[in-house]
XYZ file of C-alpha atoms in Angstrom:
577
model
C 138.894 -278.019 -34.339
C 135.851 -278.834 -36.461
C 133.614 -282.022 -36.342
C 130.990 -282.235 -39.491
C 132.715 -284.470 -42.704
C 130.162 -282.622 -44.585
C 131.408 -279.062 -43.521
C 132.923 -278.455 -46.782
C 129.860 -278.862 -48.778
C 128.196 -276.286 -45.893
C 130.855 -273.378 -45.627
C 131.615 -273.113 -49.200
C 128.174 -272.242 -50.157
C 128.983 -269.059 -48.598
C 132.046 -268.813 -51.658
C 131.570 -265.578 -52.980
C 133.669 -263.598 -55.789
C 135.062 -260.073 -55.223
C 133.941 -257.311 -57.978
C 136.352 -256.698 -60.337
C 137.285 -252.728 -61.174
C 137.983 -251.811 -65.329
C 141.042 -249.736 -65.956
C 141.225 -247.440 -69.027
C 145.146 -248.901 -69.250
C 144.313 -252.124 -68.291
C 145.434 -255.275 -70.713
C 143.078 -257.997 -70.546
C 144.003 -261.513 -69.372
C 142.542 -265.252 -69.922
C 143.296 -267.344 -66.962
C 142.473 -271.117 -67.521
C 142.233 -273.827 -65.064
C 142.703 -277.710 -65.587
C 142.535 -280.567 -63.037
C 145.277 -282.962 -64.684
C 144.625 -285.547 -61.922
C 144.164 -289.373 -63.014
C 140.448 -290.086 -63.199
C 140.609 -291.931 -60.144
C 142.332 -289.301 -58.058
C 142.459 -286.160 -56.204
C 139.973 -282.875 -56.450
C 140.555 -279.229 -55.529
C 138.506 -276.359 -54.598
C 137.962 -273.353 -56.561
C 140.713 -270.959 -57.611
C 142.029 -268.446 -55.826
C 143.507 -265.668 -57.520
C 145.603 -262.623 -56.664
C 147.000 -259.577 -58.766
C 148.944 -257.497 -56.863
C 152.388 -255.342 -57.333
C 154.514 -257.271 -55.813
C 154.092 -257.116 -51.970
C 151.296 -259.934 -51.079
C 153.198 -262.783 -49.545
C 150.436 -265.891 -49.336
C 153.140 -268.172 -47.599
C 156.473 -268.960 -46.208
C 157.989 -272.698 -45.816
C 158.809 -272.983 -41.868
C 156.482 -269.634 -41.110
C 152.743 -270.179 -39.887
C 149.737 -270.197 -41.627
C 147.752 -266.756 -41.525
C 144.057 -267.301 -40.653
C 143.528 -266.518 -45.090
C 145.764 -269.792 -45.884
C 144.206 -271.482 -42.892
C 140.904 -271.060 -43.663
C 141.279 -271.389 -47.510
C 143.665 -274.923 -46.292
C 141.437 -276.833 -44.163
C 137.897 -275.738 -45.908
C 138.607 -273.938 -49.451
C 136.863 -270.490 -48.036
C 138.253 -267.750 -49.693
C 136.349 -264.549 -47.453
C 139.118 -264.812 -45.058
C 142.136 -264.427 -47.543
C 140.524 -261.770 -49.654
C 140.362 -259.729 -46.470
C 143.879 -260.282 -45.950
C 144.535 -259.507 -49.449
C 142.553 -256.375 -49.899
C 142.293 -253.915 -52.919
C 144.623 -251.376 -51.537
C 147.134 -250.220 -54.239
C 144.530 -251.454 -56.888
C 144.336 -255.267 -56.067
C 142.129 -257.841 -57.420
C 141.409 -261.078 -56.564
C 139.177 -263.552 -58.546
C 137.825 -266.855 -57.822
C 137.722 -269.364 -60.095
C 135.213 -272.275 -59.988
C 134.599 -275.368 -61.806
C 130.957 -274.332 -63.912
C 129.615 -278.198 -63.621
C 131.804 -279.115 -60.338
C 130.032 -280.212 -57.178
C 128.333 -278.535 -54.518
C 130.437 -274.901 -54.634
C 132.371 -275.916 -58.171
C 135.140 -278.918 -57.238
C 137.535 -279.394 -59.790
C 137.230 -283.195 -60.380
C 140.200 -284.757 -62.371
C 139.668 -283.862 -65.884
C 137.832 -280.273 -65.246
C 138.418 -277.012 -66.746
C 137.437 -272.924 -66.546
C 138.499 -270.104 -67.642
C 138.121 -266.360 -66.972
C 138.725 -263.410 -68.586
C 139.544 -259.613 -66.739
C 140.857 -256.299 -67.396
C 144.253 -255.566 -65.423
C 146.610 -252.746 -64.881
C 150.276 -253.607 -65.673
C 151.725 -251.965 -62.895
C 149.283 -252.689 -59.982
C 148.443 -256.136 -61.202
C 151.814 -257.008 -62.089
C 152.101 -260.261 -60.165
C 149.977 -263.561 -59.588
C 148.905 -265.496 -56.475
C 147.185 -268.527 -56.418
C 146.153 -270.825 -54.290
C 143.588 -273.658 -53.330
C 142.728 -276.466 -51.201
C 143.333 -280.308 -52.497
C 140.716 -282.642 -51.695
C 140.097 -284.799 -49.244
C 142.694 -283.895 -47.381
C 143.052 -281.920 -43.727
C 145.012 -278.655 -44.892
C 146.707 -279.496 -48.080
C 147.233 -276.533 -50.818
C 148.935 -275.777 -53.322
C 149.534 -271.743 -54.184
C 152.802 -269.912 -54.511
C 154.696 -268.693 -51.699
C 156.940 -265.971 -53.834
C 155.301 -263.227 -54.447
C 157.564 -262.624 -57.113
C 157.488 -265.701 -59.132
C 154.411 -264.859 -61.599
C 155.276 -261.984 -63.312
C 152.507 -261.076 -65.736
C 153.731 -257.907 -66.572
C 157.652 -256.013 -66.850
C 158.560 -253.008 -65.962
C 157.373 -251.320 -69.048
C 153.818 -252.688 -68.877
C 154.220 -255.004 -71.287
C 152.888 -258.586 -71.105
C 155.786 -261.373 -70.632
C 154.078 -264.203 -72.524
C 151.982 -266.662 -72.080
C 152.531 -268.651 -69.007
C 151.644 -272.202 -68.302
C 152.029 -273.661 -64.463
C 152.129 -277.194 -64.182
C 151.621 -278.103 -59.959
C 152.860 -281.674 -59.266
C 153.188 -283.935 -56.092
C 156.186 -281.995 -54.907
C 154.178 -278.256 -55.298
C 151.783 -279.434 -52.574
C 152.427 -278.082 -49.176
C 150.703 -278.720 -45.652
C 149.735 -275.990 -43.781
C 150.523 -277.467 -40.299
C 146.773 -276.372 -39.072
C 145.326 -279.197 -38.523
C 146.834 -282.989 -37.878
C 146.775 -285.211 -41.178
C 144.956 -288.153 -39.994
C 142.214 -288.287 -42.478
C 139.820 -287.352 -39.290
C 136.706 -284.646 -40.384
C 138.424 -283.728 -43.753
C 136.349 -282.241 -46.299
C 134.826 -284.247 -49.147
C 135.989 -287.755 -47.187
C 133.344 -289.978 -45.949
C 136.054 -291.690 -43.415
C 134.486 -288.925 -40.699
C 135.291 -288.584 -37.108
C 137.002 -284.746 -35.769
C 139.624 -282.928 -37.056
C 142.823 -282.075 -34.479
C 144.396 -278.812 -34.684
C 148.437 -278.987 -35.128
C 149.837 -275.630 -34.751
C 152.377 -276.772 -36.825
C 154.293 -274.226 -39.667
C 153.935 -274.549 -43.325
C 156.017 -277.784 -45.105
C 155.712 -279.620 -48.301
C 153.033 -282.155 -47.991
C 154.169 -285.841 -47.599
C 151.448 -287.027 -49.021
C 147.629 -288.976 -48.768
C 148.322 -292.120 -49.585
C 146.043 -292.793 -46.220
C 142.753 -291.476 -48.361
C 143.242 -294.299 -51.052
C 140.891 -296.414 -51.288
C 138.006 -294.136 -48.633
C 134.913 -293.036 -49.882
C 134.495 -288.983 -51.395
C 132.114 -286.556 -50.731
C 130.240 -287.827 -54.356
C 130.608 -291.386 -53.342
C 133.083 -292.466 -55.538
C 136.443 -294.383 -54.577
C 139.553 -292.587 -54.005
C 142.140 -294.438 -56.509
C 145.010 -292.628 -56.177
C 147.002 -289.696 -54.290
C 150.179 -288.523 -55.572
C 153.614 -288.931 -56.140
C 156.796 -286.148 -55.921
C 155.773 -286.330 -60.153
C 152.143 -286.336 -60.387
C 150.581 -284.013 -62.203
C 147.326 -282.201 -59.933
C 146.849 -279.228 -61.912
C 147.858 -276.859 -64.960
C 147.488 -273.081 -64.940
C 147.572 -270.937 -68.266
C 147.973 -267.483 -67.998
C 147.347 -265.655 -71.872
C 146.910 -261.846 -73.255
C 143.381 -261.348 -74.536
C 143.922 -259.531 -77.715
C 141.509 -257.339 -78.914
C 140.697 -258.589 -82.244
C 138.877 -256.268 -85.241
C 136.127 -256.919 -87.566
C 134.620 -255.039 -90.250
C 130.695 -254.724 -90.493
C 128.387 -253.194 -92.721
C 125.430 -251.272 -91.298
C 122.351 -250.500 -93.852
C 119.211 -248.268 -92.827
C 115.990 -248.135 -94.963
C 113.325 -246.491 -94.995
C 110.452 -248.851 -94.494
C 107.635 -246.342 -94.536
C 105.004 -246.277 -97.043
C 105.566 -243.726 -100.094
C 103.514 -241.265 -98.483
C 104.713 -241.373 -94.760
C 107.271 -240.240 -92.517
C 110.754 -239.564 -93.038
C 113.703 -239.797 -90.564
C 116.733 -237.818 -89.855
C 120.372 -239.352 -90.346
C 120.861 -241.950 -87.933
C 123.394 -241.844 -85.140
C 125.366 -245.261 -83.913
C 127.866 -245.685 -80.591
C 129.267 -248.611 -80.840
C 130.403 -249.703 -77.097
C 131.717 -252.256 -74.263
C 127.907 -252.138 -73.426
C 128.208 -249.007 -70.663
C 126.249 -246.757 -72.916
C 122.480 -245.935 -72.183
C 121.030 -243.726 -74.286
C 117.198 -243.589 -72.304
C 114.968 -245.331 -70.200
C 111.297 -244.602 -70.326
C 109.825 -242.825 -67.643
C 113.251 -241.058 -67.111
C 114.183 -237.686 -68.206
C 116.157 -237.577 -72.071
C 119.969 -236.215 -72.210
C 120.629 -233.185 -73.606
C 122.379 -235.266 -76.250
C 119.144 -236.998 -76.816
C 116.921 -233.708 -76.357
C 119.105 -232.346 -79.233
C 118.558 -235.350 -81.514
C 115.108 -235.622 -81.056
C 113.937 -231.992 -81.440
C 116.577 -230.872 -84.449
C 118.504 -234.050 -85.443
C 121.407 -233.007 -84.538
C 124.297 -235.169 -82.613
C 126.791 -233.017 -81.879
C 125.771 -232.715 -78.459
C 125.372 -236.755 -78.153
C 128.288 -237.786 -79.493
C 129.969 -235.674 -76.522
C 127.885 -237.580 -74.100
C 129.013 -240.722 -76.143
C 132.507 -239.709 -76.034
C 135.367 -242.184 -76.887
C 136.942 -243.473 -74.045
C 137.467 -247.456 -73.711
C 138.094 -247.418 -78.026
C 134.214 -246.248 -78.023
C 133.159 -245.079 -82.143
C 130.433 -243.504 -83.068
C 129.314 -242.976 -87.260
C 126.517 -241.094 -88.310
C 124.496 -242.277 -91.668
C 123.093 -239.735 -93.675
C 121.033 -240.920 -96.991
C 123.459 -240.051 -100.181
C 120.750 -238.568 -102.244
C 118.454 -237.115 -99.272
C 116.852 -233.852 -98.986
C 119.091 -230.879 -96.721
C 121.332 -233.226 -94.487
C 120.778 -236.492 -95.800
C 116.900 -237.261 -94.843
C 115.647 -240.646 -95.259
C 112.653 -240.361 -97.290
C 110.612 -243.551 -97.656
C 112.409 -245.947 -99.759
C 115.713 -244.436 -99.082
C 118.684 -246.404 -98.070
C 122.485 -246.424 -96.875
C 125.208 -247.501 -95.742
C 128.660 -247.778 -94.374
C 131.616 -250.069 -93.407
C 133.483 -249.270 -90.006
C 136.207 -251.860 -88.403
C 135.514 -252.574 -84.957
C 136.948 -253.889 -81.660
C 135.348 -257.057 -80.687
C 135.288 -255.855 -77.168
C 135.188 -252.653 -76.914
C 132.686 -251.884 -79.539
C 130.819 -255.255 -78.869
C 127.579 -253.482 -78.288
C 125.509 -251.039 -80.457
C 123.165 -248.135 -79.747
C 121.271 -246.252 -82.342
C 119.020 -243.441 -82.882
C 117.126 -240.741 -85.082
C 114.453 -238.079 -84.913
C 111.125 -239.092 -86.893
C 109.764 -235.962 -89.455
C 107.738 -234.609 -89.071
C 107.526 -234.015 -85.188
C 108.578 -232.193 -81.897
C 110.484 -234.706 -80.598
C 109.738 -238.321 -81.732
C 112.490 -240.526 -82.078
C 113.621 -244.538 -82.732
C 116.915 -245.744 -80.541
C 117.463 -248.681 -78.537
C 117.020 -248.136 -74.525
C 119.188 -251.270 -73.630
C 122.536 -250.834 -74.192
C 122.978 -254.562 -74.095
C 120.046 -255.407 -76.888
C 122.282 -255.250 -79.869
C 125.317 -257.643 -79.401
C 127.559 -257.791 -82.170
C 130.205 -260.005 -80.444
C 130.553 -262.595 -77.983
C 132.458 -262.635 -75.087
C 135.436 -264.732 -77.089
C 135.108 -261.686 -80.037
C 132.884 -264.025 -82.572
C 130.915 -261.888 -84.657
C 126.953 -263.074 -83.519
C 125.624 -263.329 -87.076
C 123.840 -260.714 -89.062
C 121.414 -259.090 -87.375
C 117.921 -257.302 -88.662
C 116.325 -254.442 -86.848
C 113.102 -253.538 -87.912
C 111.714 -250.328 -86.462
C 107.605 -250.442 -85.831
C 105.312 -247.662 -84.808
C 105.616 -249.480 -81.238
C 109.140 -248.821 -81.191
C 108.959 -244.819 -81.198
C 109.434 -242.573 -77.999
C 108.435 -239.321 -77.100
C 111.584 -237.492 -75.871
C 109.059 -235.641 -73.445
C 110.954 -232.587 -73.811
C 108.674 -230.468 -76.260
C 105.055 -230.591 -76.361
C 103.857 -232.344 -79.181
C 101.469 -229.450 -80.690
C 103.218 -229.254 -84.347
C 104.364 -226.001 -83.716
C 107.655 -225.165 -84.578
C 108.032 -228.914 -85.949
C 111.438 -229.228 -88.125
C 110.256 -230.964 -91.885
C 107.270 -229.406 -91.605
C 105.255 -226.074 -92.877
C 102.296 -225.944 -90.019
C 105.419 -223.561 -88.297
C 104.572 -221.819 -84.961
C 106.386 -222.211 -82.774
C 107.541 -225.242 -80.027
C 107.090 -225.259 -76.309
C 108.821 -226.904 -74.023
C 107.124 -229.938 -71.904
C 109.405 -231.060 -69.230
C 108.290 -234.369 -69.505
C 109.780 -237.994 -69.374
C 110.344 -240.421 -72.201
C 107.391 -242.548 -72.853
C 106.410 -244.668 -75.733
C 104.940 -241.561 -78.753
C 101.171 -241.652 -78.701
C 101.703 -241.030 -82.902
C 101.486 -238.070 -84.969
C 98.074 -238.401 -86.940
C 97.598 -234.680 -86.117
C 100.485 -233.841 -89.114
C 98.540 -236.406 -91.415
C 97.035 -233.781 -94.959
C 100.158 -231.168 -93.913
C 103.188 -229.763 -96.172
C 106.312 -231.253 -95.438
C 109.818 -228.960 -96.023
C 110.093 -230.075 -99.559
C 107.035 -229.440 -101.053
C 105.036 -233.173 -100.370
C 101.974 -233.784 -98.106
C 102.066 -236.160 -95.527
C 99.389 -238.828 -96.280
C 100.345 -241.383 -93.273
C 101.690 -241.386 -89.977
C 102.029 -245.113 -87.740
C 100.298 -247.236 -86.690
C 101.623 -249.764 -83.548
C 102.775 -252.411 -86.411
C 103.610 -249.825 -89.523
C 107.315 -250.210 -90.571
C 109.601 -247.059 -90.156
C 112.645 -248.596 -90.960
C 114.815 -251.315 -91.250
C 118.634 -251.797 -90.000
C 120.814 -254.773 -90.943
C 124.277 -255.139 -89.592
C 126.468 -257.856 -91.642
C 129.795 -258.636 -91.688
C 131.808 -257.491 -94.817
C 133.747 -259.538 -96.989
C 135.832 -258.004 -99.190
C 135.248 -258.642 -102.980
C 137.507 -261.304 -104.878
C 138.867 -258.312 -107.143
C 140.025 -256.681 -103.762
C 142.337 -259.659 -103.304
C 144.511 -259.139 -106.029
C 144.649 -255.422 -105.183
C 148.820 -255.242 -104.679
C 149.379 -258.912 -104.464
C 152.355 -260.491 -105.554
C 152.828 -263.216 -108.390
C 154.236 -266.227 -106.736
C 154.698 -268.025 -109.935
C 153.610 -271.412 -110.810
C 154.915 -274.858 -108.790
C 153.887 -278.470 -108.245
C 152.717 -280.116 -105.010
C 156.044 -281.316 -102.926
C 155.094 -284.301 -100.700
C 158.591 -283.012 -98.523
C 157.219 -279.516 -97.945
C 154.213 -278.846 -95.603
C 154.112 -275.085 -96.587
C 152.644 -273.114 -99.573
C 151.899 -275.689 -102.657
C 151.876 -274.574 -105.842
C 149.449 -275.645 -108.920
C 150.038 -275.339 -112.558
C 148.436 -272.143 -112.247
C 149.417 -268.504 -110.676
C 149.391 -268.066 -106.743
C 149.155 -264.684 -105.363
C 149.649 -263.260 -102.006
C 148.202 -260.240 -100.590
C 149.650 -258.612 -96.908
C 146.138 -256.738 -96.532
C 144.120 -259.945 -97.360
C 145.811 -263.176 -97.749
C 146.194 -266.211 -100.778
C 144.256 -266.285 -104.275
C 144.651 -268.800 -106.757
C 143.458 -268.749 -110.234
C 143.265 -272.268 -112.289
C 143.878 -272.934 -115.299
C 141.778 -271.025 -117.623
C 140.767 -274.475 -119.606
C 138.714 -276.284 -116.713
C 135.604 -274.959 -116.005
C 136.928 -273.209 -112.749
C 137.525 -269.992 -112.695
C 139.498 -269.272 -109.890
C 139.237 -270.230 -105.632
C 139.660 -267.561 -103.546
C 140.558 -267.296 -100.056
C 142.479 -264.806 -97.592
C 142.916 -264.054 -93.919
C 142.753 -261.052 -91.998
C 146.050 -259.197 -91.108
C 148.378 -261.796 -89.263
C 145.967 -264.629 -90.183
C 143.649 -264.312 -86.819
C 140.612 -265.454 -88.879
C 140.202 -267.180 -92.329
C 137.702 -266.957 -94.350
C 136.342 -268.275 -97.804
C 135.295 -266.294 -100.408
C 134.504 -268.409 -103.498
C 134.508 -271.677 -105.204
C 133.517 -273.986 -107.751
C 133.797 -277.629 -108.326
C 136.011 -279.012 -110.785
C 134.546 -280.579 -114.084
C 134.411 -284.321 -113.128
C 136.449 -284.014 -110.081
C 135.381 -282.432 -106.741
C 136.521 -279.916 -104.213
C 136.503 -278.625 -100.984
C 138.129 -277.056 -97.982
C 137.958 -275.885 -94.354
C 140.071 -273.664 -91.755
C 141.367 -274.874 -88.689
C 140.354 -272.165 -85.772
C 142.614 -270.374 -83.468
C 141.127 -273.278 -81.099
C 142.921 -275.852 -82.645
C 146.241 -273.876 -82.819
C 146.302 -273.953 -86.624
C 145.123 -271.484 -88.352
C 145.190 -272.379 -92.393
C 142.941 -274.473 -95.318
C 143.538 -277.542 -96.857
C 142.414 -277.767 -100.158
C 141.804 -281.043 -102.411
C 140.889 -281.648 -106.207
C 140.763 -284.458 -108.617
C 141.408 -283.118 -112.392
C 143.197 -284.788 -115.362
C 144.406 -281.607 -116.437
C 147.109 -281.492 -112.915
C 149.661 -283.752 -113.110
C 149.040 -285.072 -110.180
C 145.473 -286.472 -109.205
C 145.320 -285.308 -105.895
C 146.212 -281.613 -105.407
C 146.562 -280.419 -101.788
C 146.993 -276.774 -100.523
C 148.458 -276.036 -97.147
C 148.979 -273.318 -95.456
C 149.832 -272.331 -91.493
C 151.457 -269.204 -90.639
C 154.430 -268.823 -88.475
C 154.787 -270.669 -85.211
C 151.546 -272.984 -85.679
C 152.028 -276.326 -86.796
C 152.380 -277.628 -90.441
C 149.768 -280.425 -90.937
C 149.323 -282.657 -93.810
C 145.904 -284.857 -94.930
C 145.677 -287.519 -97.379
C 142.000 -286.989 -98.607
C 141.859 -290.223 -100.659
């Protein structure tokens, strides 16, 4: 029995979420929640959620409540039910709260979130939700079969997307406490709460909270009916999508400075740290920044969780692929949007013991978002303050690779710590011959990295296309439209049209990426005294295609439309005039 009508707002403060293990098997998941409630009606606490194989039974119509359901029933606290639930046999439970909801995140009517997390298909093969509706004494709603969300079959694989609907008639009453509208959460009416000791039923309703005062102040409007709609859950597989950058590196330094070895990248979920100053270096990074070399760190790197690693040599450098100043490279690698949403680089400055550039934060160089967008191009330039001292060979010049003082090197023990600079190398022979005339300076550029996505050329679209032939614009078909002019489809890169070679357009190109995730324009040019243009509908919008629009003479008809949506996503049609 409980007293306070604000001891909602008190307890669930103390709402905590449980830490979620990664599985190198798992699949990843996007669970979204919606309060479909009229805007005058009913609220519900965060989200409960349960993965499980099977055996976690939240309720039983005619059984009691455990203390979990109670708890979770007649205040929305969740610490109860989790320790009922457990992670035994690899469970996980999440909870899900509204990000601008009241007090602990309240789902008022028109609310929404969404999570995303890793889960193994035979572990977390089933769902169980649950959460309190509000104001109300002990009214839930949450499945009571264990068996009835099945995310996953036998095999592992995903079963589709799923979308719950929970109406009037999914709402149940724990038969804690007495339904009298006495001390119920987020209810101004007040007054103490009775326990029932009743069993779990289907709810009958709260038509006696219309018209009382919430928690926020606002009126309660409406309850529900056996048809209401309270909330919708959707259930979808996160699939990794791929991307393909280029990565450049230049040599910034001036003509008569410092060269730098080819540099390594690990491209990562963001669990890779290559150093931290004022701790000791791998032997991966010992290796790289005394000789270059990155054998030894691309073990350390490895390539679990669909990690890659590249290294960039300079095409016309000296041995190995040095980058002398000026130099410059680069490559093209397709990555995972998650699991290589991160990059780490590095490279051994010449000449020296054990100088080196590479990023210490594995989570400095995003490349992705968390919903796979690519987070623009990016420019790393490399300063004299950005170079560490491995610590792991004194810095005497002896025995330095790239240069001709020899000797030879000692070993220093040390720690990694920002490079004091190399001025004592400055007026000596370097391996091929030069003399080194500069070293850095805290602001001198080294060099210069610049990550971009790559678009492939408008030749590459035509490579093994196939000649659609010519057509006109049919007003009864939403699909591919045809101009006076050739289409052409590619299966590696999508559409290309070319118009008619007497306008002053050349040709519009455009394609998608394999199973048209993302589209993207290439090129176009406006029509002599006529106009163009076009956009793509995003994945968002469940449409994924471009409409297209011209006004030209030389077409028989004035307006020309293209449209184009691949299977399963809706055909759509605009009138641009």
């Amino acid at each position: 029995m409980k007293t306070s009508i604000n001891r909602y707002k008190t307890k669930l403060a103390l709402l905590s979420m449980t830490t979620l293990p990664l599985f190198a098997n798992a699949t990843e998941v996007r669970v979204t929640v919606e309060n479909l409630a009229p805007s005058d009606g009913l609220y519900f606490t965060p989200v409960w959620f349960g993965f499980h194989d099977g055996s976690f039974d939240l309720h039983d119509i005619g059984g009691a409540a455990s203390a979990g359901l109670e708890s979770l029933a007649e205040d929305g606290m969740t610490a109860t039910l989790d320790g009922e639930f457990g992670s035994a046999d690899g469970r996980q439970s999440n909870v899900l709260a509204a990000p601008s909801g009241i007090g602990p995140g309240l789902y008022n009517p028109g609310a929404i979130a969404s999570f995303t997390l890793d889960l193994n298909t035979a572990e977390n093969r089933y769902l169980t939700y649950a959460s309190m509706l509000l104001p109300s004494n002990d009214a839930f709603f949450g499945n009571g079969n264990p068996l009835a969300v099945e995310l996953f079959d036998a095999d592992g694989n995903f079963t589709g997307e799923r979308t719950i609907i929970i109406i009037g008639e999914n709402i149940y009453d724990a038969g804690t406490e007495v339904n009298d509208t006495m001390g119920a959460p987020f209810s101004m009416i007040g007054g103490t709460s009775s326990d029932e000791g009743g069993l779990v039923a289907l709810h009958s309703g709260l038509d006696n909270f219309i018209g009382s005062a919430l928690g926020n102040g606002d009126i309660l409007g409406s309850a529900f009916s056996s048809s209401t709609q309270i909330a919708r859950i959707t259930i979808s597989e996160v699939v990794p999508t791929t991307v393909q950058l280029q990565v450049t590196v230049e040599n910034l330094a001036p003509s008569d400075g410092l060269y730098f070895t080819p540099v390594w990248f690990g491209f990562h979920d963001g669990s890779f740290d290559l150093h931290d100053v004022g701790g000791a270096a791998s032997a991966g990074l010992e290796s790289l920044a005394e000789d270059g070399m990155t054998d030894t760190l691309n073990g350390e790197f490895g390539s679990a969780d669909a990690r890659q690693s590249y290294v960039l040599a300079a095409s016309s450098g000296i041995g190995p692929g040095l980058y002398n100043p000026g130099a410059i490279a680069s490559f093209a690698l397709d990555l995972n949007t998650a699991a290589n949403r991160y990059l780490t680089y590095a490279s051994m400055l010449l000449p020296s013991n054990d100088a080196f550039f590479g990023n210490g934060n594995p989570l400095a160089v995003e490349l992705f978002d968390t919903d796979g967008n690519f987070t623009g191009e990016r420019t790393i330039i490399i300063i004299g303050e950005n170079i560490y001292d491995a610590g792991t060979e004194v810095n005497d010049t002896m025995g330095a690779p790239f240069s001709m003082i020899g000797g030879t090197s000692s070993d220093e023990g040390g720690l990694v710590a920002l490079h004091a600079g190399l001025d004592n190398f400055i007026g000596s022979a370097l391996g091929n011959g030069d003399i080194l005339g500069s070293a850095f300076s805290s602001s001198t550029q080294i060099a210069r990295i610049t990550i971009s996505e790559l678009v492939p050329s408008a030749d590459a679209l035509l490579t093994g296309a196939e000649d659609l032939g010519n057509g006109f614009y049919d007003t009864d078909d939403f699909g591919v439209v045809f101009s006076a002019s050739p289409w052409f489809f590619s299966a590696e890169f999508g559409w290309f049209f070319s118009y008619s070679e007497n306008t002053n357009a050349v040709a519009w190109y455009f394609f998608t990426a394999p199973e048209f995730n993302t589209w993207v324009f290439v090129d176009g040019t406006f029509l002599d005294g006529g106009n163009f243009w076009g956009y793509a509908l995003s994945a968002t919008n469940q449409v994924s295609g471009w409409f297209f629009y011209a006004e030209e003479a030389s077409v028989d008809d004035e307006n020309f439309y293209f449209i184009f949506a691949p299977e399963g996503a809706p055909s759509i049609f605009n009138d641009a005039q």
